[in-house]
Amino acid sequence: MNVTRGFAGRPRVRNDGLPPGQYDARDDWPVLSAEVTPELAASEWTFTVDGLVAEERTWTWDEAHALPPSAYEGDIHCVTSWSKFGVRFAGVSLDAFLDLARPAAEATHAVAYSHTGYTTNLPLADLTGGRAWIVWEYGDEPLPAEHGGPARLIVPHLYFWKSAKWIAGIRLLDHDEPGFWEQNGYHHRGDPWEEQRYSGD
Amino acid sequence: MSDAPAGPAPATRFAVPGRIAVSNRAAGTWQRATLTEIRRETPHAATFRFAVPAWAGHLPGQHLMLRLRAEDGYVAQRHYSIASPPDDEGHVELTLDHVDGGEVSGWFHTVAKPGDEVELRGPLSGFFAWPGDRPALLIGAGSGVVPLMSMIRHHRARNLTVPLRLLVSARGPEELIYASEYGAETTTVFTRSAPEGVAVGRVAAAHVARLLADPPEGGWEAYVCGSNGFAEHASRLLVAAGQPVDRIRIERFG
């Protein structure tokens, strides 16, 4: 592309943690959900693993909190170009839930679905091996409702629309099924380091 | 439960579908756009008109991605809502706030002049699109009115008869974008200052009740656009007034 006349841009900071096309949002944490923020009490929240599993399982708030705690400390990247460094989310590794439900051998993909009906699709391999969590704390505080509280999925190595807010469940499938944004032109996988923003990227 | 239907998700209240199919090819291709005109809207916002000869067309409510490149190769890209209606062929217009310290909006407001070239890709996302088919309630604040104005302009350009109502909030009359373009479909709300005799305050339940009054057969689609704080406030008022959650689309700026 051509140089834009007279465009200097902000001062360059070398930041190896910043994927291509992203900028550091610093203290900002934009909210970009497309739906009305639900009024969902912790006592009403449940999390289910279903589809191609040996045993479909549903956890209440208290049952989920009885699983071994696990936290993510690192960076998150939004497709709208902001990244946020050094965040901490605490909850339970998704592996702990999947291990109890026991995915079938033929399960290759998953759809994460929210209590609002929001959906997003992921390869199962992106959800296992300590790379995905169900979280209810941000910093040391309860996760705010507009950021997905009482509990959300986080899959921080992918663009953050994959990290479904108000998570209700994970359905395991033997094929890929596009979720909400994926049906609206966004990339099926969303790897920020490959800049997979839109279909065809 | 391998014998269960493997649908993507259980039926829920929010199953807001995209309104249109999105062209993946258009979304994936960067195109050159030439700035042809700059129009001041308010002290902090201006409209930038571009010639984009290969523009694939868009629907009101869609956005695009724009990028600028510095001499050392540094690239800054941003998403912006499209202000112009679809029938303005080969052109798109964006209305941009001059964001404090904003590297892209700062360039547009202080450096850009007609003849400059930038790059665009889009249109993007069908979620917030309004094809002009269903009755719609539009609620916007500040530059959140931009994608809604594309809908108003489309409605007028096509002489559509489907009901369309707009509630627009601005700090004061001098901050109201597109002030001269509003008609009988629009109610304005001023939050900081207003002409004599006009109330000052934020969007309230009474405004939303009037907006929802006399619903058309089949009800309304609601489109809300603005800051997250405004979107939260306005969407809660809509829900409280009885608008179904699955018929509220929200575009939050951030």
Short mmCIF file of C-alpha atoms in Angstrom, two decimals:
data_model
loop_
_atom_site.label_atom_id
_atom_site.label_comp_id
_atom_site.label_asym_id
_atom_site.label_seq_id
_atom_site.Cartn_x
_atom_site.Cartn_y
_atom_site.Cartn_z
CA MET A 1 0.00 0.00 0.00
CA ASN A 2 1.04 3.60 -0.53
CA VAL A 3 2.28 5.90 2.19
CA THR A 4 -0.49 8.17 3.48
CA ARG A 5 0.57 11.78 2.98
CA GLY A 6 1.48 13.45 6.25
CA PHE A 7 0.61 10.47 8.46
CA ALA A 8 3.13 9.89 11.24
CA GLY A 9 1.15 7.75 13.68
CA ARG A 10 1.72 7.47 17.37
CA PRO A 11 5.26 7.07 18.74
CA ARG A 12 6.57 3.58 17.96
CA VAL A 13 7.12 1.32 20.91
CA ARG A 14 8.72 -2.00 20.28
CA ASN A 15 6.33 -4.53 21.71
CA ASP A 16 6.85 -8.14 20.79
CA GLY A 17 3.56 -9.02 22.48
CA LEU A 18 1.52 -6.96 20.04
CA PRO A 19 0.08 -8.97 17.11
CA PRO A 20 0.02 -7.31 13.66
CA GLY A 21 -2.46 -4.45 13.28
CA GLN A 22 -3.14 -4.22 17.02
CA TYR A 23 -2.57 -1.34 19.46
CA ASP A 24 -2.19 -1.28 23.24
CA ALA A 25 -5.48 -0.21 24.86
CA ARG A 26 -3.68 0.28 28.20
CA ASP A 27 -6.30 0.92 30.91
CA ASP A 28 -9.26 0.81 28.53
CA TRP A 29 -11.32 -2.32 28.24
CA PRO A 30 -13.92 -1.65 25.53
CA VAL A 31 -17.26 -3.48 25.69
CA LEU A 32 -18.43 -4.61 22.26
CA SER A 33 -21.23 -7.14 22.86
CA ALA A 34 -23.95 -7.02 20.23
CA GLU A 35 -26.77 -7.91 22.59
CA VAL A 36 -28.41 -6.53 25.70
CA THR A 37 -26.32 -7.28 28.81
CA PRO A 38 -28.36 -9.96 30.63
CA GLU A 39 -29.33 -9.76 34.29
CA LEU A 40 -27.99 -13.16 35.25
CA ALA A 41 -27.45 -13.96 38.93
CA ALA A 42 -24.68 -16.36 39.96
CA SER A 43 -27.37 -18.57 41.52
CA GLU A 44 -29.07 -18.88 38.11
CA TRP A 45 -25.88 -19.51 36.16
CA THR A 46 -25.12 -23.02 34.94
CA PHE A 47 -22.45 -24.45 32.67
CA THR A 48 -23.03 -27.53 30.50
CA VAL A 49 -20.78 -29.71 28.37
CA ASP A 50 -22.86 -31.66 25.84
CA GLY A 51 -22.85 -33.04 22.30
CA LEU A 52 -20.27 -35.74 21.55
CA VAL A 53 -19.33 -36.63 25.13
CA ALA A 54 -19.49 -39.83 27.14
CA GLU A 55 -21.54 -38.08 29.79
CA GLU A 56 -23.39 -34.78 29.39
CA ARG A 57 -22.69 -32.72 32.50
CA THR A 58 -24.09 -29.49 33.97
CA TRP A 59 -22.48 -27.57 36.82
CA THR A 60 -24.08 -24.97 39.05
CA TRP A 61 -22.13 -21.97 40.34
CA ASP A 62 -21.17 -23.81 43.54
CA GLU A 63 -20.32 -27.05 41.74
CA ALA A 64 -18.08 -25.22 39.29
CA HIS A 65 -16.31 -23.44 42.15
CA ALA A 66 -15.57 -26.82 43.77
CA LEU A 67 -13.29 -27.74 40.83
CA PRO A 68 -9.54 -26.99 41.08
CA PRO A 69 -8.91 -23.25 40.67
CA SER A 70 -6.87 -22.02 37.74
CA ALA A 71 -6.00 -18.54 36.46
CA TYR A 72 -4.84 -16.94 33.21
CA GLU A 73 -2.31 -14.16 33.41
CA GLY A 74 -1.32 -12.60 30.11
CA ASP A 75 -2.67 -10.63 27.16
CA ILE A 76 -5.95 -10.45 25.25
CA HIS A 77 -6.58 -9.27 21.68
CA CYS A 78 -9.81 -7.92 20.18
CA VAL A 79 -10.53 -8.05 16.45
CA THR A 80 -11.40 -4.33 16.51
CA SER A 81 -7.61 -3.75 16.94
CA TRP A 82 -7.09 -3.24 20.65
CA SER A 83 -4.95 -5.51 22.80
CA LYS A 84 -4.72 -5.45 26.57
CA PHE A 85 -1.62 -6.56 28.41
CA GLY A 86 -1.08 -8.25 31.75
CA VAL A 87 -4.66 -9.10 32.61
CA ARG A 88 -5.62 -11.75 35.16
CA PHE A 89 -8.71 -13.91 34.99
CA ALA A 90 -9.45 -16.57 37.62
CA GLY A 91 -11.79 -19.54 37.47
CA VAL A 92 -11.35 -23.13 36.36
CA SER A 93 -9.51 -24.60 33.39
CA LEU A 94 -11.91 -25.85 30.73
CA ASP A 95 -9.91 -29.09 30.79
CA ALA A 96 -11.33 -29.83 34.24
CA PHE A 97 -14.89 -29.74 32.86
CA LEU A 98 -14.04 -31.64 29.68
CA ASP A 99 -12.20 -34.36 31.62
CA LEU A 100 -15.37 -35.06 33.58
CA ALA A 101 -17.63 -35.09 30.50
CA ARG A 102 -15.08 -37.16 28.46
CA PRO A 103 -15.19 -36.03 24.81
CA ALA A 104 -15.90 -38.76 22.26
CA ALA A 105 -13.07 -39.74 19.93
CA GLU A 106 -14.94 -38.29 16.95
CA ALA A 107 -15.34 -34.83 18.55
CA THR A 108 -13.25 -32.35 16.54
CA HIS A 109 -15.00 -28.99 16.97
CA ALA A 110 -17.10 -27.14 19.50
CA VAL A 111 -19.69 -24.41 19.68
CA ALA A 112 -19.57 -22.28 22.81
CA TYR A 113 -23.01 -20.89 23.64
CA SER A 114 -24.09 -18.16 26.02
CA HIS A 115 -27.08 -17.66 28.27
CA THR A 116 -28.01 -14.89 25.83
CA GLY A 117 -27.91 -17.25 22.84
CA TYR A 118 -24.62 -15.88 21.47
CA THR A 119 -22.55 -18.61 19.84
CA THR A 120 -18.97 -19.00 18.60
CA ASN A 121 -17.24 -21.99 17.02
CA LEU A 122 -13.81 -23.36 17.85
CA PRO A 123 -11.67 -26.36 16.97
CA LEU A 124 -11.65 -28.60 20.05
CA ALA A 125 -7.84 -28.43 20.03
CA ASP A 126 -8.07 -24.71 20.85
CA LEU A 127 -10.07 -25.47 23.99
CA THR A 128 -7.85 -28.15 25.52
CA GLY A 129 -4.33 -28.39 26.90
CA GLY A 130 -4.56 -25.47 29.33
CA ARG A 131 -5.52 -22.88 26.74
CA ALA A 132 -9.12 -22.13 27.75
CA TRP A 133 -10.85 -21.27 31.02
CA ILE A 134 -14.27 -20.61 32.54
CA VAL A 135 -13.63 -17.49 34.63
CA TRP A 136 -15.55 -15.42 37.19
CA GLU A 137 -12.89 -13.02 38.44
CA TYR A 138 -11.05 -10.19 36.71
CA GLY A 139 -8.13 -8.90 38.75
CA ASP A 140 -9.32 -9.74 42.24
CA GLU A 141 -12.90 -8.66 41.63
CA PRO A 142 -16.00 -10.48 40.39
CA LEU A 143 -16.23 -10.29 36.60
CA PRO A 144 -18.53 -7.33 35.75
CA ALA A 145 -21.77 -8.19 33.91
CA GLU A 146 -20.88 -6.11 30.84
CA HIS A 147 -17.66 -8.11 30.54
CA GLY A 148 -19.51 -11.42 30.73
CA GLY A 149 -20.14 -11.91 34.46
CA PRO A 150 -21.06 -13.90 36.35
CA ALA A 151 -18.88 -16.20 34.21
CA ARG A 152 -17.40 -16.27 30.71
CA LEU A 153 -15.22 -18.45 28.57
CA ILE A 154 -11.74 -17.15 27.79
CA VAL A 155 -9.59 -18.48 24.95
CA PRO A 156 -6.91 -15.79 25.06
CA HIS A 157 -4.74 -17.08 22.20
CA LEU A 158 -7.60 -16.25 19.78
CA TYR A 159 -9.39 -12.93 19.09
CA PHE A 160 -11.62 -12.19 22.02
CA TRP A 161 -14.98 -12.68 20.28
CA LYS A 162 -14.21 -16.41 20.76
CA SER A 163 -14.24 -15.85 24.53
CA ALA A 164 -18.04 -16.06 24.90
CA LYS A 165 -19.53 -13.89 27.63
CA TRP A 166 -22.25 -15.26 29.97
CA ILE A 167 -21.12 -18.75 29.03
CA ALA A 168 -23.84 -21.41 29.24
CA GLY A 169 -22.13 -24.37 27.65
CA ILE A 170 -19.84 -26.05 25.18
CA ARG A 171 -21.30 -28.44 22.63
CA LEU A 172 -18.85 -30.88 21.03
CA LEU A 173 -19.35 -31.72 17.36
CA ASP A 174 -17.70 -33.83 14.67
CA HIS A 175 -17.72 -30.87 12.25
CA ASP A 176 -17.32 -27.08 12.23
CA GLU A 177 -20.47 -24.96 12.58
CA PRO A 178 -20.10 -21.18 12.32
CA GLY A 179 -21.22 -19.16 15.33
CA PHE A 180 -22.74 -15.69 15.56
CA TRP A 181 -19.91 -13.48 14.23
CA GLU A 182 -18.59 -16.25 12.01
CA GLN A 183 -21.96 -16.21 10.20
CA ASN A 184 -21.56 -12.45 9.92
CA GLY A 185 -18.33 -12.48 7.97
CA TYR A 186 -15.72 -13.08 10.66
CA HIS A 187 -12.97 -15.67 10.45
CA HIS A 188 -13.67 -19.22 11.63
CA ARG A 189 -10.54 -19.48 13.79
CA GLY A 190 -9.42 -15.92 14.61
CA ASP A 191 -5.71 -16.27 15.35
CA PRO A 192 -4.45 -12.71 16.06
CA TRP A 193 -0.85 -13.62 15.11
CA GLU A 194 -2.11 -14.65 11.64
CA GLU A 195 -4.42 -11.61 11.60
CA GLN A 196 -7.44 -13.84 10.87
CA ARG A 197 -10.08 -11.14 11.27
CA TYR A 198 -12.53 -11.82 8.46
CA SER A 199 -13.45 -14.79 6.27
CA GLY A 200 -10.76 -15.19 3.67
CA ASP A 201 -7.97 -13.62 5.78
CA MET B 1 -25.78 -38.10 23.89
CA SER B 2 -24.49 -38.71 20.40
CA ASP B 3 -28.05 -39.36 19.23
CA ALA B 4 -29.11 -35.83 20.19
CA PRO B 5 -29.54 -33.21 17.49
CA ALA B 6 -26.20 -31.49 17.03
CA GLY B 7 -27.55 -27.98 16.60
CA PRO B 8 -25.17 -25.16 17.41
CA ALA B 9 -26.93 -24.09 20.58
CA PRO B 10 -30.15 -24.58 22.49
CA ALA B 11 -33.03 -22.26 21.66
CA THR B 12 -32.56 -19.11 23.70
CA ARG B 13 -33.94 -15.60 23.88
CA PHE B 14 -31.12 -14.04 21.90
CA ALA B 15 -30.87 -15.58 18.50
CA VAL B 16 -30.49 -12.29 16.69
CA PRO B 17 -29.63 -13.32 13.18
CA GLY B 18 -27.52 -11.30 10.82
CA ARG B 19 -29.77 -9.34 8.53
CA ILE B 20 -27.90 -10.11 5.31
CA ALA B 21 -25.32 -12.40 3.84
CA VAL B 22 -21.88 -10.81 3.83
CA SER B 23 -19.60 -10.83 0.81
CA ASN B 24 -16.37 -12.40 1.97
CA ARG B 25 -14.54 -11.23 -1.11
CA ALA B 26 -15.45 -7.57 -0.56
CA ALA B 27 -14.55 -7.86 3.11
CA GLY B 28 -11.17 -9.35 2.30
CA THR B 29 -9.89 -6.87 -0.28
CA TRP B 30 -8.18 -3.58 0.53
CA GLN B 31 -9.20 -0.87 -1.91
CA ARG B 32 -7.83 2.57 -2.61
CA ALA B 33 -10.16 5.41 -1.65
CA THR B 34 -9.64 9.05 -2.64
CA LEU B 35 -10.84 11.78 -0.34
CA THR B 36 -13.01 14.15 -2.39
CA GLU B 37 -14.70 16.40 0.16
CA ILE B 38 -14.63 17.38 3.83
CA ARG B 39 -17.75 18.83 5.47
CA ARG B 40 -17.76 20.16 9.01
CA GLU B 41 -20.67 18.83 11.06
CA THR B 42 -19.90 20.12 14.57
CA PRO B 43 -16.86 21.63 16.30
CA HIS B 44 -15.62 18.06 16.95
CA ALA B 45 -16.95 16.07 14.00
CA ALA B 46 -16.61 16.25 10.24
CA THR B 47 -17.77 14.17 7.30
CA PHE B 48 -15.17 12.77 4.91
CA ARG B 49 -16.35 11.75 1.44
CA PHE B 50 -14.38 9.21 -0.56
CA ALA B 51 -14.46 8.03 -4.15
CA VAL B 52 -14.12 4.24 -4.11
CA PRO B 53 -14.61 3.19 -7.74
CA ALA B 54 -14.73 -0.55 -7.02
CA TRP B 55 -16.96 -0.30 -3.94
CA ALA B 56 -19.20 -3.40 -3.87
CA GLY B 57 -22.06 -1.54 -2.23
CA HIS B 58 -23.31 -1.77 1.33
CA LEU B 59 -26.47 -1.73 3.39
CA PRO B 60 -27.27 0.97 5.93
CA GLY B 61 -25.71 0.11 9.30
CA GLN B 62 -22.62 -1.68 7.99
CA HIS B 63 -19.08 -0.55 8.74
CA LEU B 64 -15.70 -0.72 7.09
CA MET B 65 -12.06 -0.91 8.09
CA LEU B 66 -9.74 1.93 7.13
CA ARG B 67 -5.95 2.05 7.27
CA LEU B 68 -3.25 4.69 7.04
CA ARG B 69 0.44 4.01 6.46
CA ALA B 70 3.43 6.02 7.69
CA GLU B 71 6.69 6.33 5.78
CA ASP B 72 8.44 3.74 7.97
CA GLY B 73 5.75 1.18 7.16
CA TYR B 74 3.78 1.61 10.39
CA VAL B 75 0.07 1.00 9.73
CA ALA B 76 -2.88 2.15 11.83
CA GLN B 77 -6.33 0.69 11.14
CA ARG B 78 -9.76 1.44 12.56
CA HIS B 79 -13.38 0.36 12.10
CA TYR B 80 -15.81 3.11 11.12
CA SER B 81 -19.57 3.07 10.50
CA ILE B 82 -20.66 4.15 7.03
CA ALA B 83 -22.77 7.33 7.00
CA SER B 84 -23.83 7.42 3.37
CA PRO B 85 -26.75 5.48 1.86
CA PRO B 86 -26.21 2.55 -0.52
CA ASP B 87 -27.40 4.42 -3.60
CA ASP B 88 -24.45 6.84 -3.47
CA GLU B 89 -22.64 4.56 -5.89
CA GLY B 90 -18.86 4.55 -6.03
CA HIS B 91 -18.68 6.73 -2.92
CA VAL B 92 -18.75 6.28 0.82
CA GLU B 93 -18.92 8.90 3.55
CA LEU B 94 -17.62 8.60 7.11
CA THR B 95 -18.34 11.04 9.91
CA LEU B 96 -15.50 11.05 12.41
CA ASP B 97 -15.15 12.59 15.84
CA HIS B 98 -11.81 14.23 16.50
CA VAL B 99 -10.74 11.88 19.29
CA ASP B 100 -8.38 13.40 21.84
CA GLY B 101 -4.93 12.04 20.92
CA GLY B 102 -6.44 9.84 18.20
CA GLU B 103 -3.78 9.03 15.63
CA VAL B 104 -6.22 8.24 12.80
CA SER B 105 -8.99 10.75 13.57
CA GLY B 106 -6.27 13.31 14.34
CA TRP B 107 -4.83 12.85 10.85
CA PHE B 108 -8.27 13.27 9.30
CA HIS B 109 -9.06 16.41 11.26
CA THR B 110 -5.72 18.18 10.98
CA VAL B 111 -3.87 16.88 7.90
CA ALA B 112 -6.27 15.33 5.38
CA LYS B 113 -7.38 17.28 2.33
CA PRO B 114 -9.19 16.37 -0.90
CA GLY B 115 -6.99 14.27 -3.15
CA ASP B 116 -5.44 12.26 -0.30
CA GLU B 117 -5.58 8.49 -0.61
CA VAL B 118 -6.31 5.94 2.10
CA GLU B 119 -7.24 2.25 1.99
CA LEU B 120 -10.55 0.63 2.90
CA ARG B 121 -11.96 -2.86 3.13
CA GLY B 122 -15.60 -3.71 3.46
CA PRO B 123 -18.47 -3.51 3.91
CA LEU B 124 -18.14 -5.59 7.07
CA SER B 125 -20.63 -7.46 9.26
CA GLY B 126 -24.30 -7.96 8.48
CA PHE B 127 -25.42 -7.88 12.09
CA PHE B 128 -26.31 -4.18 12.38
CA ALA B 129 -27.50 -3.83 8.78
CA TRP B 130 -31.01 -2.58 8.01
CA PRO B 131 -32.13 -3.45 4.47
CA GLY B 132 -35.18 -1.17 4.75
CA ASP B 133 -37.58 -4.07 5.07
CA ARG B 134 -38.88 -3.98 8.66
CA PRO B 135 -40.15 -1.16 10.90
CA ALA B 136 -37.19 0.13 12.89
CA LEU B 137 -36.51 2.19 15.99
CA LEU B 138 -33.12 3.84 15.98
CA ILE B 139 -31.46 5.19 19.13
CA GLY B 140 -28.07 6.88 18.94
CA ALA B 141 -25.87 9.23 20.93
CA GLY B 142 -23.05 11.43 19.71
CA SER B 143 -21.35 9.89 16.70
CA GLY B 144 -23.46 6.78 17.35
CA VAL B 145 -25.98 8.42 15.05
CA VAL B 146 -23.71 7.82 12.04
CA PRO B 147 -24.89 4.32 10.97
CA LEU B 148 -28.46 5.31 11.85
CA MET B 149 -28.23 8.30 9.48
CA SER B 150 -27.34 5.90 6.69
CA MET B 151 -30.69 4.21 7.43
CA ILE B 152 -32.59 7.54 7.46
CA ARG B 153 -30.99 8.59 4.19
CA HIS B 154 -31.78 5.23 2.60
CA HIS B 155 -35.40 5.49 3.75
CA ARG B 156 -35.70 8.91 2.12
CA ALA B 157 -33.79 8.11 -1.05
CA ARG B 158 -36.01 5.12 -1.75
CA ASN B 159 -39.25 6.76 -0.54
CA LEU B 160 -39.77 3.80 1.78
CA THR B 161 -43.03 3.68 3.70
CA VAL B 162 -41.93 1.20 6.36
CA PRO B 163 -42.07 3.00 9.75
CA LEU B 164 -38.74 4.42 10.93
CA ARG B 165 -38.17 6.47 14.08
CA LEU B 166 -34.97 8.00 15.42
CA LEU B 167 -34.12 9.16 18.93
CA VAL B 168 -30.80 11.02 18.92
CA SER B 169 -28.94 12.32 21.94
CA ALA B 170 -26.25 15.03 21.87
CA ARG B 171 -24.61 17.21 24.49
CA GLY B 172 -26.13 20.33 22.97
CA PRO B 173 -27.45 21.74 19.70
CA GLU B 174 -23.94 22.70 18.53
CA GLU B 175 -22.80 19.07 19.07
CA LEU B 176 -25.71 17.53 17.16
CA ILE B 177 -24.34 15.83 14.04
CA TYR B 178 -26.50 16.18 10.87
CA ALA B 179 -28.65 18.81 12.65
CA SER B 180 -30.16 20.13 9.42
CA GLU B 181 -31.16 16.69 8.10
CA TYR B 182 -33.63 15.50 10.71
CA GLY B 183 -37.34 15.39 9.95
CA ALA B 184 -40.57 14.31 11.55
CA GLU B 185 -39.14 10.84 12.25
CA THR B 186 -36.61 12.27 14.73
CA THR B 187 -36.71 13.24 18.39
CA THR B 188 -33.63 15.02 19.76
CA VAL B 189 -32.48 14.89 23.37
CA PHE B 190 -29.89 17.31 24.74
CA THR B 191 -27.91 16.22 27.79
CA ARG B 192 -25.93 19.37 28.75
CA SER B 193 -27.41 22.42 27.10
CA ALA B 194 -30.48 23.15 25.01
CA PRO B 195 -32.20 26.08 23.39
CA GLU B 196 -34.48 28.06 25.69
CA GLY B 197 -37.65 26.17 26.48
CA VAL B 198 -36.17 22.77 25.61
CA ALA B 199 -35.53 20.29 28.40
CA VAL B 200 -32.00 19.17 29.32
CA GLY B 201 -31.42 15.57 30.42
CA ARG B 202 -30.52 12.11 29.29
CA VAL B 203 -32.69 9.71 27.33
CA ALA B 204 -35.43 8.55 29.72
CA ALA B 205 -38.24 6.01 29.92
CA ALA B 206 -40.74 8.58 28.68
CA HIS B 207 -38.77 9.11 25.44
CA VAL B 208 -38.58 5.38 24.85
CA ALA B 209 -42.30 4.91 25.62
CA ARG B 210 -43.18 7.48 22.94
CA LEU B 211 -40.76 5.85 20.53
CA LEU B 212 -42.45 2.46 21.00
CA ALA B 213 -46.01 3.85 20.89
CA ASP B 214 -48.47 2.65 18.23
CA PRO B 215 -46.38 -0.34 17.18
CA PRO B 216 -46.74 -1.59 13.62
CA GLU B 217 -48.02 -5.09 12.99
CA GLY B 218 -45.17 -7.47 13.74
CA GLY B 219 -43.46 -4.98 16.06
CA TRP B 220 -40.17 -3.09 15.82
CA GLU B 221 -36.54 -3.93 15.20
CA ALA B 222 -34.45 -1.73 17.51
CA TYR B 223 -30.95 -0.50 16.64
CA VAL B 224 -28.86 1.15 19.37
CA CYS B 225 -25.51 2.81 18.70
CA GLY B 226 -23.17 4.85 20.88
CA SER B 227 -20.70 4.54 23.73
CA ASN B 228 -20.98 1.48 25.94
CA GLY B 229 -22.47 3.58 28.75
CA PHE B 230 -25.16 4.94 26.47
CA ALA B 231 -25.83 1.55 24.88
CA GLU B 232 -26.29 -0.08 28.29
CA HIS B 233 -28.65 2.70 29.40
CA ALA B 234 -30.72 2.80 26.22
CA SER B 235 -30.97 -0.98 25.85
CA ARG B 236 -32.17 -1.34 29.46
CA LEU B 237 -34.85 1.26 28.82
CA LEU B 238 -35.97 -0.62 25.71
CA VAL B 239 -36.20 -3.92 27.59
CA ALA B 240 -38.08 -2.26 30.44
CA ALA B 241 -40.53 -0.78 27.92
CA GLY B 242 -41.27 -4.22 26.54
CA GLN B 243 -39.06 -4.43 23.44
CA PRO B 244 -38.03 -8.11 23.02
CA VAL B 245 -34.35 -8.72 23.82
CA ASP B 246 -33.90 -10.69 20.60
CA ARG B 247 -35.01 -7.69 18.56
CA ILE B 248 -32.44 -5.23 19.91
CA ARG B 249 -29.17 -4.88 17.99
CA ILE B 250 -26.38 -2.94 19.67
CA GLU B 251 -23.29 -1.38 18.12
CA ARG B 252 -20.96 -0.13 20.85
CA PHE B 253 -18.11 2.23 20.07
CA GLY B 254 -14.82 1.36 21.70
#
